[in-house]
């Protein structure tokens, strides 16, 4: 009866707070059970030396004609004046005329083909790296040497990539913009003038693209730095691995088009958060509706990835605690929290009875008639 009233009368905050306190303390003070020293000191017997005749895998060819960024592949041609979010030309310099739908369709096919080749080339290089490491391990074992440690041969450090916040203030963008919002996105040009809606839209696309590049760089850098790290979570101590900064916050999909950078572009939204009218309160065209719908789907995926990243952000330290220790601290948390909840219940019930008595609700019939 007491436990069934906890959520209604006291809430579960006391239990959660106590549990968090004990788990945090255990994560700092407790260590996983170490392996026996004899097992830790055991080393595999050296293999007999011999000749290794297997040839190393061939490195895949690099197509130097492929663009580094498919969104920039048509921007070197001087005959175009404007482009859409995917880098497809929309307006000609000569005569200020729009690019025909047929020509745009052709360029879109070229862009898709280039994007596929880039993905295939990337997959081929990843396979080559994996095959080369496996070959090096077989070679070391055959020749009687020490096989390379997992992650030990990490190669050269990945080329640095600017964060989205730095991207618009350095390199080719240095001096191009004057004002920025809290997230680092430009709001004014170099002369202090507010960016036009179409320019804000381009900035948004560039920011998202740079965010993806920077995330890939962070992953590659973490993998490069992981050379010599414990092979599994069971071998790692809770304090051995430092967690990096938390993932950059991502707004929920229904709020993604209501962020400051979109306020100048739209004036009305539907129940799902999709824009329905532009800044001039005109209904969006069919093409514009398709674009925001596609962007909403992309925003939803980003938000789901962000939630997943936040769920696992603090997971390694907790998982490193042995199950026995976790059970013990959970019991201590309950022992500490339940008495607090019961005390809260008793105080509230006493207050209720006192109010009832003072109001005469508890008086016997003979007293009630007085």
Tab-separated table of N, CA, C and O in Angstrom, residues 197 262-269 275-284:
chain	number	residue	atom	x	y	z
A	197	UNK	N	16.887	35.754	-47.350
A	197	UNK	CA	16.374	34.403	-47.082
A	197	UNK	C	17.060	33.313	-47.905
A	197	UNK	O	17.368	32.245	-47.386
A	262	UNK	N	15.577	30.006	-39.264
A	262	UNK	CA	14.452	29.826	-40.192
A	262	UNK	C	13.363	30.880	-40.020
A	262	UNK	O	12.433	30.944	-40.833
A	263	UNK	N	13.459	31.669	-38.967
A	263	UNK	CA	12.385	32.636	-38.691
A	263	UNK	C	12.207	33.642	-39.826
A	263	UNK	O	11.104	34.127	-40.070
A	264	UNK	N	13.302	33.959	-40.519
A	264	UNK	CA	13.211	34.927	-41.618
A	264	UNK	C	12.715	34.292	-42.906
A	264	UNK	O	12.424	35.007	-43.879
A	265	UNK	N	12.610	32.975	-42.927
A	265	UNK	CA	12.218	32.282	-44.165
A	265	UNK	C	10.733	31.919	-44.198
A	265	UNK	O	10.139	31.842	-45.278
A	266	UNK	N	10.135	31.664	-43.026
A	266	UNK	CA	8.758	31.182	-42.991
A	266	UNK	C	7.939	31.975	-41.980
A	266	UNK	O	8.473	32.578	-41.047
A	267	UNK	N	6.632	31.936	-42.184
A	267	UNK	CA	5.743	32.682	-41.291
A	267	UNK	C	4.681	31.793	-40.638
A	267	UNK	O	4.151	32.136	-39.587
A	268	UNK	N	4.364	30.642	-41.266
A	268	UNK	CA	3.354	29.734	-40.707
A	268	UNK	C	3.824	28.296	-40.846
A	268	UNK	O	4.542	27.945	-41.789
A	269	UNK	N	3.375	27.461	-39.890
A	269	UNK	CA	3.743	26.051	-39.870
A	269	UNK	C	2.503	25.206	-39.550
A	269	UNK	O	1.546	25.696	-38.936
A	275	UNK	N	6.860	24.049	-42.489
A	275	UNK	CA	6.450	25.371	-42.959
A	275	UNK	C	5.364	25.258	-44.033
A	275	UNK	O	5.409	24.373	-44.891
A	276	UNK	N	4.400	26.143	-43.969
A	276	UNK	CA	3.328	26.168	-44.970
A	276	UNK	C	3.295	27.481	-45.749
A	276	UNK	O	2.770	27.525	-46.858
A	277	UNK	N	3.869	28.545	-45.174
A	277	UNK	CA	3.870	29.860	-45.824
A	277	UNK	C	5.252	30.494	-45.687
A	277	UNK	O	5.932	30.308	-44.677
A	278	UNK	N	5.659	31.217	-46.719
A	278	UNK	CA	6.971	31.857	-46.688
A	278	UNK	C	6.936	33.131	-45.845
A	278	UNK	O	5.922	33.445	-45.198
A	279	UNK	N	8.048	33.880	-45.865
A	279	UNK	CA	8.153	35.071	-45.026
A	279	UNK	C	7.127	36.140	-45.404
A	279	UNK	O	6.729	36.954	-44.572
A	280	UNK	N	6.678	36.130	-46.671
A	280	UNK	CA	5.687	37.105	-47.137
A	280	UNK	C	4.258	36.589	-46.960
A	280	UNK	O	3.322	37.149	-47.539
A	281	UNK	N	4.118	35.496	-46.209
A	281	UNK	CA	2.820	34.892	-45.896
A	281	UNK	C	2.125	34.315	-47.133
A	281	UNK	O	0.900	34.191	-47.164
A	282	UNK	N	2.934	33.970	-48.131
A	282	UNK	CA	2.405	33.287	-49.314
A	282	UNK	C	2.577	31.790	-49.132
A	282	UNK	O	3.589	31.332	-48.609
A	283	UNK	N	1.570	31.030	-49.597
A	283	UNK	CA	1.615	29.575	-49.461
A	283	UNK	C	2.784	29.024	-50.263
A	283	UNK	O	3.057	29.454	-51.378
A	284	UNK	N	3.513	28.049	-49.669
A	284	UNK	CA	4.663	27.477	-50.346
A	284	UNK	C	4.256	26.734	-51.609
A	284	UNK	O	3.200	26.078	-51.665
